[in-house]
JSON list of C-alpha atoms in Angstrom, two decimals:
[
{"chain": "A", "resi": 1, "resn": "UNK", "atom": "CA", "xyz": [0.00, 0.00, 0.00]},
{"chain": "A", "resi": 2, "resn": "UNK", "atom": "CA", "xyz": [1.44, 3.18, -1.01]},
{"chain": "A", "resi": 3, "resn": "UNK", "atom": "CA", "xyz": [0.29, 7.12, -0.84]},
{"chain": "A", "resi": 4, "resn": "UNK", "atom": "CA", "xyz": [1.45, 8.92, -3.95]},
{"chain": "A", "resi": 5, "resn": "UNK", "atom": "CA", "xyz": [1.53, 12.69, -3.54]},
{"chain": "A", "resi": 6, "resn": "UNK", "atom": "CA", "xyz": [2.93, 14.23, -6.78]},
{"chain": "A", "resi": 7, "resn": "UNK", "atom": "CA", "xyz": [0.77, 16.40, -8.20]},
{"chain": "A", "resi": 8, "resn": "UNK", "atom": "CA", "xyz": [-0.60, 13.34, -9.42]},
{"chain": "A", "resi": 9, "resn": "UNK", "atom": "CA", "xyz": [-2.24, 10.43, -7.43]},
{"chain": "A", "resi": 10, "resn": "UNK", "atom": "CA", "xyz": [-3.62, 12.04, -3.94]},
{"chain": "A", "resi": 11, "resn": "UNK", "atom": "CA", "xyz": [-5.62, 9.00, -2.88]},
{"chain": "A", "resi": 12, "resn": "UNK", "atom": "CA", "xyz": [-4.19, 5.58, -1.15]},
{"chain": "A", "resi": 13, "resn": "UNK", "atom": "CA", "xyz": [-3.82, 3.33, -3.79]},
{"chain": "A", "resi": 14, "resn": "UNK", "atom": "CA", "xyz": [-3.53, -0.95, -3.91]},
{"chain": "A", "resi": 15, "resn": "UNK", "atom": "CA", "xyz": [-3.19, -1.77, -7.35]},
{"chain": "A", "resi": 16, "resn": "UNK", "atom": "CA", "xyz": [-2.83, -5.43, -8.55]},
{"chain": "A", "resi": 17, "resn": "UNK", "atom": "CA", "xyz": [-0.60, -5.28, -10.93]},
{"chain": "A", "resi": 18, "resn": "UNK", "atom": "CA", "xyz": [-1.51, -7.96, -13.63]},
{"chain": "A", "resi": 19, "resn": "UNK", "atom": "CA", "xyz": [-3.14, -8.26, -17.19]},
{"chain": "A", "resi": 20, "resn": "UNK", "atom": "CA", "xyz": [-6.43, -6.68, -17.89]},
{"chain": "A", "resi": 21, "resn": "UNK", "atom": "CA", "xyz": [-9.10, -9.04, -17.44]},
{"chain": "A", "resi": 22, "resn": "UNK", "atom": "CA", "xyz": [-12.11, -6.75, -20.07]},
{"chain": "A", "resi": 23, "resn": "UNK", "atom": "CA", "xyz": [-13.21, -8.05, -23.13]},
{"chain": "A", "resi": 24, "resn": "UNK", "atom": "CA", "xyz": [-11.26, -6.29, -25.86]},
{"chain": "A", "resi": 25, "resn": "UNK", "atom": "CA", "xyz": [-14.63, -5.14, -27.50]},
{"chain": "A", "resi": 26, "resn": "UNK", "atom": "CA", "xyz": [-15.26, -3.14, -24.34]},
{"chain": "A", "resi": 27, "resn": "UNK", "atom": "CA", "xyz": [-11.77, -1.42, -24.20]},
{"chain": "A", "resi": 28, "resn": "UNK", "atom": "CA", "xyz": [-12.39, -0.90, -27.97]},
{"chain": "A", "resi": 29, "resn": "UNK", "atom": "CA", "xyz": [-15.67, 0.71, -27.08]},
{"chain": "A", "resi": 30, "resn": "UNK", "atom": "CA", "xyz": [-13.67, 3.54, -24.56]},
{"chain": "A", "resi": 31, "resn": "UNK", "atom": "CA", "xyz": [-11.08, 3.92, -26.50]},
{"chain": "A", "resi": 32, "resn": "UNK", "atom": "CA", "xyz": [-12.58, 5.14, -29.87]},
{"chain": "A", "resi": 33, "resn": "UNK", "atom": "CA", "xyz": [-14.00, 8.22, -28.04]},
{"chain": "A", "resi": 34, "resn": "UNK", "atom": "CA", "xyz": [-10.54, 8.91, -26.60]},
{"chain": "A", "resi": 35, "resn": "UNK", "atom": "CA", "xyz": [-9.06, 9.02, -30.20]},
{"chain": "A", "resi": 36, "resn": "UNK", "atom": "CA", "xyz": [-12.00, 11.32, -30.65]},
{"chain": "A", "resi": 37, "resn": "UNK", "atom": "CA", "xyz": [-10.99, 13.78, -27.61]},
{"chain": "A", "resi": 38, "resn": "UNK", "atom": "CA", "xyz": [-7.34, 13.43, -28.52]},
{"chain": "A", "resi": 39, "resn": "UNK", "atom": "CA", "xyz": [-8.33, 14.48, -31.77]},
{"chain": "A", "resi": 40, "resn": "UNK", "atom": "CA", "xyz": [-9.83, 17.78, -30.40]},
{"chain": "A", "resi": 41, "resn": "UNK", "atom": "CA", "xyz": [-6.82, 17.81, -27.98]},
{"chain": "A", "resi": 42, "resn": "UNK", "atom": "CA", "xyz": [-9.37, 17.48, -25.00]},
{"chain": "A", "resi": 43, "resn": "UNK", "atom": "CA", "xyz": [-6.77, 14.51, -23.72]},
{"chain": "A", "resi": 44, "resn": "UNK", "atom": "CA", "xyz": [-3.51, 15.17, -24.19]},
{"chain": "A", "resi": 45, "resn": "UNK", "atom": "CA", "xyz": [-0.21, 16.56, -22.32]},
{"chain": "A", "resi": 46, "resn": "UNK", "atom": "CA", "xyz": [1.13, 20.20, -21.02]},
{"chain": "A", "resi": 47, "resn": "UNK", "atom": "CA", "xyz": [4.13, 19.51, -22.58]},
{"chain": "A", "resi": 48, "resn": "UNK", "atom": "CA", "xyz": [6.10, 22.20, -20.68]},
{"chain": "A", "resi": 49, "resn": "UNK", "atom": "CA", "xyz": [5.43, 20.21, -17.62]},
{"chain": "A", "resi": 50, "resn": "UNK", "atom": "CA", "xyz": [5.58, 17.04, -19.19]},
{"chain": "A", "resi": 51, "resn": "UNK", "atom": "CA", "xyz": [1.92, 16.33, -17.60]},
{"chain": "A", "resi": 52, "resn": "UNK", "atom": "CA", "xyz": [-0.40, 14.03, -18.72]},
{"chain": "A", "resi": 53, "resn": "UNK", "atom": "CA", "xyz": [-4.27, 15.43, -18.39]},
{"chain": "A", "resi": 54, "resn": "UNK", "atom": "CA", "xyz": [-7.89, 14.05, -19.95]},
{"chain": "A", "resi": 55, "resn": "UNK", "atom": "CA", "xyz": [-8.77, 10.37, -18.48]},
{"chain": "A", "resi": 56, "resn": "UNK", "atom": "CA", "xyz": [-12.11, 8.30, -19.11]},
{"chain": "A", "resi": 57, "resn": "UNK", "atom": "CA", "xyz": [-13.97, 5.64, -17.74]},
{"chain": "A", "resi": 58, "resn": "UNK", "atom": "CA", "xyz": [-16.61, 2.87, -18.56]},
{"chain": "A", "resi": 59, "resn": "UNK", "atom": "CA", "xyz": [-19.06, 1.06, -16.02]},
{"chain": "A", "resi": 60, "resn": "UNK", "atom": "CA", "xyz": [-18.07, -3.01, -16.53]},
{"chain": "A", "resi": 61, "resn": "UNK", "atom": "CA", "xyz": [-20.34, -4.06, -13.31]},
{"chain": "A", "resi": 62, "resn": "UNK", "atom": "CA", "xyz": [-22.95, -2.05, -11.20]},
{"chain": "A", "resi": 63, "resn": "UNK", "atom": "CA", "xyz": [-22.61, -4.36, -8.50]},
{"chain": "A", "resi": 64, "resn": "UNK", "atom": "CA", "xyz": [-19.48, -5.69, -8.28]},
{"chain": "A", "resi": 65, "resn": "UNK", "atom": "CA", "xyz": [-16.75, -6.49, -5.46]},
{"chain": "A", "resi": 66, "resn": "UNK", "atom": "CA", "xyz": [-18.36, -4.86, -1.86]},
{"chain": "A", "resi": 67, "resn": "UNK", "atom": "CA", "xyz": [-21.13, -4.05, -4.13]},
{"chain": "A", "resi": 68, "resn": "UNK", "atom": "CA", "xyz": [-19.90, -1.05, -5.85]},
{"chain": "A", "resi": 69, "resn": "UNK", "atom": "CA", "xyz": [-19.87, -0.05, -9.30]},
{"chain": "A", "resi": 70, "resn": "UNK", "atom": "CA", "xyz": [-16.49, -1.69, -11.27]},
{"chain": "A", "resi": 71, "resn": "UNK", "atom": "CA", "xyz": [-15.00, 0.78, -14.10]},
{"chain": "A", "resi": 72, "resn": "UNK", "atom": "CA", "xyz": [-12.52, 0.68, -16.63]},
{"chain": "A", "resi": 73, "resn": "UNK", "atom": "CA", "xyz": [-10.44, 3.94, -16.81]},
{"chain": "A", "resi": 74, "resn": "UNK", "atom": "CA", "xyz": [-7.42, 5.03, -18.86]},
{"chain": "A", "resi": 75, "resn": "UNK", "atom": "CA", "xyz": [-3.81, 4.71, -16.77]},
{"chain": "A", "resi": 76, "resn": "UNK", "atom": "CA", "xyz": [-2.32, 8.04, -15.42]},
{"chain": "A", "resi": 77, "resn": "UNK", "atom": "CA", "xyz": [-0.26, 9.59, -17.34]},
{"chain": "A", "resi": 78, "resn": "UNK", "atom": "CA", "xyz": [-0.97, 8.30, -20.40]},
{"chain": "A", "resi": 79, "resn": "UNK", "atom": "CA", "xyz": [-2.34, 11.91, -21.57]},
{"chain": "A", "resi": 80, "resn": "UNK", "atom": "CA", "xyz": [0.62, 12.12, -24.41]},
{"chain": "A", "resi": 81, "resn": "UNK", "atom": "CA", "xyz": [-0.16, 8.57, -26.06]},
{"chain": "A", "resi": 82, "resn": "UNK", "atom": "CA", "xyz": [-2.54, 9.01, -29.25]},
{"chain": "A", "resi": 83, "resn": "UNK", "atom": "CA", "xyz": [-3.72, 5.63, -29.16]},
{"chain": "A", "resi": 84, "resn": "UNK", "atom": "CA", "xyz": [-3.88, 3.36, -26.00]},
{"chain": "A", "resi": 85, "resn": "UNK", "atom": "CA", "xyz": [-3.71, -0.57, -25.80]},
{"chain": "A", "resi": 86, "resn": "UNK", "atom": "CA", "xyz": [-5.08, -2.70, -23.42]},
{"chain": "A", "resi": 87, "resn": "UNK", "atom": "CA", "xyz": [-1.79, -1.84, -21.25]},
{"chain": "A", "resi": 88, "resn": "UNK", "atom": "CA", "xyz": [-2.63, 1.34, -20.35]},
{"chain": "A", "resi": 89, "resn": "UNK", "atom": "CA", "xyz": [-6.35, 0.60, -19.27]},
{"chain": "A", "resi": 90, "resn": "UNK", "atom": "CA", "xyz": [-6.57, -0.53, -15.48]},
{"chain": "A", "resi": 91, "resn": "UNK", "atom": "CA", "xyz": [-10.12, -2.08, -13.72]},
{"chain": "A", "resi": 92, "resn": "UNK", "atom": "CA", "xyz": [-10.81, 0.16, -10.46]},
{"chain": "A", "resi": 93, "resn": "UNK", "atom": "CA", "xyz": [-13.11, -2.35, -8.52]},
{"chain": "A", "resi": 94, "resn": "UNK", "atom": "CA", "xyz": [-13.53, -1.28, -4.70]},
{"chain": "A", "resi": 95, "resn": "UNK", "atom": "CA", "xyz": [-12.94, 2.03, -3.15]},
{"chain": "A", "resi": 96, "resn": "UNK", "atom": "CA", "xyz": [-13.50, 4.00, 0.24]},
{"chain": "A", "resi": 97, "resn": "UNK", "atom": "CA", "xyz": [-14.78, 7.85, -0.05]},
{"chain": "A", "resi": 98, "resn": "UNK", "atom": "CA", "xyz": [-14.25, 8.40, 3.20]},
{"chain": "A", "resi": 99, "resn": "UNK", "atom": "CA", "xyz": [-11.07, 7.01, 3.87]},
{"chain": "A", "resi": 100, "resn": "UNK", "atom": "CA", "xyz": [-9.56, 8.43, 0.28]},
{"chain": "A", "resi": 101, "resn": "UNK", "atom": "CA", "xyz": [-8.74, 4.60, -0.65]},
{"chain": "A", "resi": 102, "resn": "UNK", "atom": "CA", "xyz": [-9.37, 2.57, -4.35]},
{"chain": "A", "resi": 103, "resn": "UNK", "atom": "CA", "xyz": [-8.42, -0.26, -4.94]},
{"chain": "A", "resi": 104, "resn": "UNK", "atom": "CA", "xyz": [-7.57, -1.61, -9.00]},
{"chain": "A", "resi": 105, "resn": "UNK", "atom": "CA", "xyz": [-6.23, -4.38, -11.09]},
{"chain": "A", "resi": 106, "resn": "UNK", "atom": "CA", "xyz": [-4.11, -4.07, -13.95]},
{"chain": "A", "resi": 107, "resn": "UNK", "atom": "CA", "xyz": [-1.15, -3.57, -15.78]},
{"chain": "A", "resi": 108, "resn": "UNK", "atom": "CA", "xyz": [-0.85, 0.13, -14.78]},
{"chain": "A", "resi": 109, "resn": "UNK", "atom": "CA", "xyz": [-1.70, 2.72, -12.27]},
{"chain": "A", "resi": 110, "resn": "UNK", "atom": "CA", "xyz": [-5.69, 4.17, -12.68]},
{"chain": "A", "resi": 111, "resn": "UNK", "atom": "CA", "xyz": [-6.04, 7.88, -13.31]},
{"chain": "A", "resi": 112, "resn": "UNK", "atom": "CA", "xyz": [-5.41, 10.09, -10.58]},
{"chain": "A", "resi": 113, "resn": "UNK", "atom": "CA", "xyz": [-8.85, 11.10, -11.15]},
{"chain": "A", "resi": 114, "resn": "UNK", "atom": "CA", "xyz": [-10.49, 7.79, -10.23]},
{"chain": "A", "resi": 115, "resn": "UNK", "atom": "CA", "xyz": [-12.30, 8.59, -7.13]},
{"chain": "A", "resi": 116, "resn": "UNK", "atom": "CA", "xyz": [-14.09, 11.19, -8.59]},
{"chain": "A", "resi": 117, "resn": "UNK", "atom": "CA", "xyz": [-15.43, 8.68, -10.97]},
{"chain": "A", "resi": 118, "resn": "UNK", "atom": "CA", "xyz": [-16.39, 6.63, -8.17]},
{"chain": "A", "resi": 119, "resn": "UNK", "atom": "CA", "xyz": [-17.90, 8.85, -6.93]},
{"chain": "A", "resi": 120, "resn": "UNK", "atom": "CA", "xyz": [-20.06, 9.78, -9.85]},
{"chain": "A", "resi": 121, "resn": "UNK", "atom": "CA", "xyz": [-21.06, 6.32, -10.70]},
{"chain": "A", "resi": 122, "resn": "UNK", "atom": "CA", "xyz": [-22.37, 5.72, -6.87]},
{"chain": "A", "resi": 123, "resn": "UNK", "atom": "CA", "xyz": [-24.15, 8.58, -7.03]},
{"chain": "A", "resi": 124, "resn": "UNK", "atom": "CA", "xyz": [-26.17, 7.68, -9.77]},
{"chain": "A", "resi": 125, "resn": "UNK", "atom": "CA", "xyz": [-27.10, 3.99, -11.23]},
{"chain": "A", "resi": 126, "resn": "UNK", "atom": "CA", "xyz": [-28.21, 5.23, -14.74]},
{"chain": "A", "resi": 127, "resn": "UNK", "atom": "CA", "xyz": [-24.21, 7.06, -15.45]},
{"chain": "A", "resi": 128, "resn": "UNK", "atom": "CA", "xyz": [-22.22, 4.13, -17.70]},
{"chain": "A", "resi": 129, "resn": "UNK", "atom": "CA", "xyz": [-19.41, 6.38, -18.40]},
{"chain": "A", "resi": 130, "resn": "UNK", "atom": "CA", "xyz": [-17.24, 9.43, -17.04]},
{"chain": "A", "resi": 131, "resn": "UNK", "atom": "CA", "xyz": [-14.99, 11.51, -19.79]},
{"chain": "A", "resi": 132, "resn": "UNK", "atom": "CA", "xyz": [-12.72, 14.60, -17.97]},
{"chain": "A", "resi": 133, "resn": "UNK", "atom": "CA", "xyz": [-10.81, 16.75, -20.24]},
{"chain": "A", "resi": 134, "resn": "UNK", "atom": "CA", "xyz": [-9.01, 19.63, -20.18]},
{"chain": "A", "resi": 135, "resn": "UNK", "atom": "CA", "xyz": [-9.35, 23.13, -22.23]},
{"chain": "A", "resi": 136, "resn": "UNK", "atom": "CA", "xyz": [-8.47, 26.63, -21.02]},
{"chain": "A", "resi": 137, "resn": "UNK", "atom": "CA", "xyz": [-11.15, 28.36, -23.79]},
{"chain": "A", "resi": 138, "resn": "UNK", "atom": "CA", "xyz": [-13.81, 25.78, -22.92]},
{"chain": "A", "resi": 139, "resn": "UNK", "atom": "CA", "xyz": [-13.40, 26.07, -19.08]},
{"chain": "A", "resi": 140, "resn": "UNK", "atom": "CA", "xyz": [-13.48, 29.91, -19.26]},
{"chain": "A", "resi": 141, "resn": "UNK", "atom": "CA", "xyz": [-16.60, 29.66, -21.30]},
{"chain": "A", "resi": 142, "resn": "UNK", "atom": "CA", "xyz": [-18.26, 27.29, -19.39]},
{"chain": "A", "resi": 143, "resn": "UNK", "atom": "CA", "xyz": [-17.60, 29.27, -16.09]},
{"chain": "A", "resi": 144, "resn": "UNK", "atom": "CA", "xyz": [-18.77, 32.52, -17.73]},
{"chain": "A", "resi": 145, "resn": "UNK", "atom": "CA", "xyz": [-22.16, 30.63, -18.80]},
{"chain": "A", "resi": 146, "resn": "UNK", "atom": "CA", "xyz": [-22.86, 29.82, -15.91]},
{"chain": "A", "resi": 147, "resn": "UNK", "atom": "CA", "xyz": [-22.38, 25.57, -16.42]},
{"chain": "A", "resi": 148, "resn": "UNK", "atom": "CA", "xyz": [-22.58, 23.36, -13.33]},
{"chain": "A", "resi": 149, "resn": "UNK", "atom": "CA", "xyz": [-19.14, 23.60, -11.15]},
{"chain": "A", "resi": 150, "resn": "UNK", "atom": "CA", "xyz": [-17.34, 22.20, -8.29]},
{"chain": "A", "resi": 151, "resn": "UNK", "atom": "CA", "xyz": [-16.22, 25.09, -6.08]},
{"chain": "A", "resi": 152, "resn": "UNK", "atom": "CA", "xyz": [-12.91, 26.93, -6.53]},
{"chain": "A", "resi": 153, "resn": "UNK", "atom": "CA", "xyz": [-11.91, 25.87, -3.30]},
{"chain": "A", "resi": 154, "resn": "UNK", "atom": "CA", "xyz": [-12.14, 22.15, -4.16]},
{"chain": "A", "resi": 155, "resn": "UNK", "atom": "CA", "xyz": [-8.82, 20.58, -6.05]},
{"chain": "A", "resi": 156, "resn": "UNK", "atom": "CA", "xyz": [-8.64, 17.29, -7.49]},
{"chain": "A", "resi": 157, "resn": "UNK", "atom": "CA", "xyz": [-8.80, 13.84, -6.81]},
{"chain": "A", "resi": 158, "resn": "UNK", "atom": "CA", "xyz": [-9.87, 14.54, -3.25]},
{"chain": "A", "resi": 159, "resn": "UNK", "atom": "CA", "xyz": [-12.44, 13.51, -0.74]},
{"chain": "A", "resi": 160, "resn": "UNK", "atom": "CA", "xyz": [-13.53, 16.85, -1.09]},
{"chain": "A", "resi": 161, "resn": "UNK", "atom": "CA", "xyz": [-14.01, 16.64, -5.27]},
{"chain": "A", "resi": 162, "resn": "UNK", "atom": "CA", "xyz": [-16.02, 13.46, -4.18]},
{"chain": "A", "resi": 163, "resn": "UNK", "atom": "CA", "xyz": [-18.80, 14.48, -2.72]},
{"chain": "A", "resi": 164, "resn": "UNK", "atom": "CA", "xyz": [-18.71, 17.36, -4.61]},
{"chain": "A", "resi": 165, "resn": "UNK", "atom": "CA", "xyz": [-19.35, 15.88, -8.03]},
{"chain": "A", "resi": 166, "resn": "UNK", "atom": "CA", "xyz": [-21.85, 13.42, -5.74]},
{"chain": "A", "resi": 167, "resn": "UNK", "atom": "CA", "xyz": [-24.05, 16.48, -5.14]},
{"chain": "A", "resi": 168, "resn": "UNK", "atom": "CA", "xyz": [-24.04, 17.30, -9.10]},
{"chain": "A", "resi": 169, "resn": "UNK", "atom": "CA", "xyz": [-24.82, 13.88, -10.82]},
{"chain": "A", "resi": 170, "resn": "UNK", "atom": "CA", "xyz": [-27.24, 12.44, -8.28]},
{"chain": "A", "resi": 171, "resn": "UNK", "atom": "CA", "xyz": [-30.04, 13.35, -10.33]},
{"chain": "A", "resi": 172, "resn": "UNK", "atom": "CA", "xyz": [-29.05, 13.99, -13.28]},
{"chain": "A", "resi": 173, "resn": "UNK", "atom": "CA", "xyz": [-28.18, 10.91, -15.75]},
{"chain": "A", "resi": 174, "resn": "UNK", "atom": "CA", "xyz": [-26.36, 12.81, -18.28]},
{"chain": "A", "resi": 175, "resn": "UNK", "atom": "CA", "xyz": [-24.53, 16.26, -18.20]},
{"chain": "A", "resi": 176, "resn": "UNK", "atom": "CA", "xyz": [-21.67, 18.30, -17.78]},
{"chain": "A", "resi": 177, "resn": "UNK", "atom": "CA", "xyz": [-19.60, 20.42, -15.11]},
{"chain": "A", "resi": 178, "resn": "UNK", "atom": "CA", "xyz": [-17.00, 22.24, -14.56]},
{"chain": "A", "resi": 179, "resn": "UNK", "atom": "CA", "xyz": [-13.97, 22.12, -12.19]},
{"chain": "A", "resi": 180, "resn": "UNK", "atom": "CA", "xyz": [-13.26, 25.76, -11.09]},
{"chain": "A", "resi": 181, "resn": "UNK", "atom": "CA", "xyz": [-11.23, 24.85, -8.52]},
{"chain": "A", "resi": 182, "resn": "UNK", "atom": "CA", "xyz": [-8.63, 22.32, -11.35]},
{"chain": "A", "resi": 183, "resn": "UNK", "atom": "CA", "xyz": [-7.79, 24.43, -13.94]},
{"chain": "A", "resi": 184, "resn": "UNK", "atom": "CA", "xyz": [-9.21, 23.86, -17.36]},
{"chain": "A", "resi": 185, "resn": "UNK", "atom": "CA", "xyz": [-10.51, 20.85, -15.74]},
{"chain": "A", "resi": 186, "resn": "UNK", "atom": "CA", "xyz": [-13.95, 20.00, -17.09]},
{"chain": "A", "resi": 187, "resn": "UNK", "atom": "CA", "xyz": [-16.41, 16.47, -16.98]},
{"chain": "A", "resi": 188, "resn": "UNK", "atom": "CA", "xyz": [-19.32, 14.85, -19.15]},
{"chain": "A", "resi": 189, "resn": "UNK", "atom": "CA", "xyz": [-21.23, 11.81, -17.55]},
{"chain": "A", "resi": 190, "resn": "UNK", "atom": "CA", "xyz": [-24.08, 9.78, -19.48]},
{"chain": "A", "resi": 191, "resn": "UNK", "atom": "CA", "xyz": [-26.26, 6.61, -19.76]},
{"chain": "A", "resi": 192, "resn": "UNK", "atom": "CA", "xyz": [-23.68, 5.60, -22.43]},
{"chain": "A", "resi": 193, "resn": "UNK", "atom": "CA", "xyz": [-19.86, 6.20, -23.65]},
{"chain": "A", "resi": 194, "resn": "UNK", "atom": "CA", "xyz": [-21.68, 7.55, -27.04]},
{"chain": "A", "resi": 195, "resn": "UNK", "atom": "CA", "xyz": [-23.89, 10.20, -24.70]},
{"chain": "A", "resi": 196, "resn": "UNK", "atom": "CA", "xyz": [-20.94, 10.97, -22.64]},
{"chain": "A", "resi": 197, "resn": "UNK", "atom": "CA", "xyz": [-18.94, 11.92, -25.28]},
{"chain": "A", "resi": 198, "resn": "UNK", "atom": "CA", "xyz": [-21.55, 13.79, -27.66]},
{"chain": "A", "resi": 199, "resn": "UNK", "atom": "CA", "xyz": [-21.76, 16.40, -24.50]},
{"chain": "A", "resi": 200, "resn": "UNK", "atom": "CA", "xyz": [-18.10, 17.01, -25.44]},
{"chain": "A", "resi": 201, "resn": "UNK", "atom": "CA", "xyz": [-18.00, 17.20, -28.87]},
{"chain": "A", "resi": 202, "resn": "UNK", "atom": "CA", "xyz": [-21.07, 19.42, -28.64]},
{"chain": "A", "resi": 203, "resn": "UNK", "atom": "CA", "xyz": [-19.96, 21.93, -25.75]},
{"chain": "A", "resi": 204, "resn": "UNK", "atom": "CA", "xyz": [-16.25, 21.99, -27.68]},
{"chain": "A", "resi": 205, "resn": "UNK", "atom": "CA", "xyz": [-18.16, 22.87, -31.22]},
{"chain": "A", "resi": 206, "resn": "UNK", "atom": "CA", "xyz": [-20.43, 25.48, -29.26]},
{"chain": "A", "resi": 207, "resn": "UNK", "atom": "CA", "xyz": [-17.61, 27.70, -27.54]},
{"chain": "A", "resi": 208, "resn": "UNK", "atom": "CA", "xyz": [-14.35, 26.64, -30.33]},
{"chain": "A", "resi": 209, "resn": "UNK", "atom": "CA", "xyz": [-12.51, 29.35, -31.06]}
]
């Protein structure tokens, strides 16, 4: 068991390091809408820093291990890859909210962002899938119009961001938010990886330079 505090992973972490055990149709499924964001450079990397951003996930089992929703999300880091293989997808299947804990198997590390995407998928059992990218221009807009928003005071991959995005998705099967207080930080949700990732491709088109 180890606590990474980089900038990167914040949460306790016990990741089983092994080969991914989804059906490559699945994977398929998650990654043709990254290529999509990648495309529109909603996933990608601050290259100055060398930082990864963007990360997406897929429900596998509402009721899995403890009972909680199992996802497959995108690696960290893996921002700066164009096109990911089953190598850099990892299964999150147990977590604690409270105690800032998830537990994954796989042959990488999950995002850092996976308890918020825990956290969205127990909030609501109709969300499938959770995109996050990153754009300064569409997380100005979206703050200017007035979109739903976690509170500046509220950085990422905390307990905090948790019950945060909780609060927003409850009730709401499909929509979009963003992060004011991770910068250029913004999320779709939806019934489906095809719904979650038309909210993108629709709120990018809208406010695109």
């Amino acid at each position: 068991m180890t606590i990474i505090d980089d900038g990167v992973i914040k949460f306790t972490l016990n990741n089983q390091e092994m080969p991914l055990k989804v059906d490559i149709n699945t994977i398929n499924s998650l990654e043709n809408w990254r290529k999509k964001l990648y495309a529109i450079e909603l996933i990608g990397e601050y290259k100055s820093d060398h930082i990864g951003y963007g990360n997406l996930s897929l429900l596998i089992k509402r009721f899995g291990r403890n009972d909680q929703p199992e996802f497959l999300i995108t690696g960290t880091q893996t921002g700066h890859l164009p096109v990911l293989t089953a190598n850099e997808y990892t299964l999150v299947h147990s977590y604690d909210l409270e105690k800032n804990i998830v537990n994954s198997e796989g042959p990488m590390k999950p995002s850092s962002e996976s308890l918020t995407h825990a956290a969205i998928y127990l909030a609501n059992q109709e969300i499938s899938a959770v995109f996050h990218g990153h754009d300064t221009h569409l997380w100005n807009e979206m703050i200017n119009h007035n979109y739903l928003s976690t509170a500046a005071s509220i950085p990422y991959g905390t307990i905090d961001m948790a019950v945060a995005v909780q609060k927003l998705t409850y009730n709401k099967p499909s929509g979009l938010f963003v992060m004011k207080g991770h910068q250029d930080g913004i999320v779709s949700w939806g019934r489906t990886a095809d719904e979650a990732g038309e909210l993108l491709l629709e709120v990018n088109h809208k406010f695109k330079r």
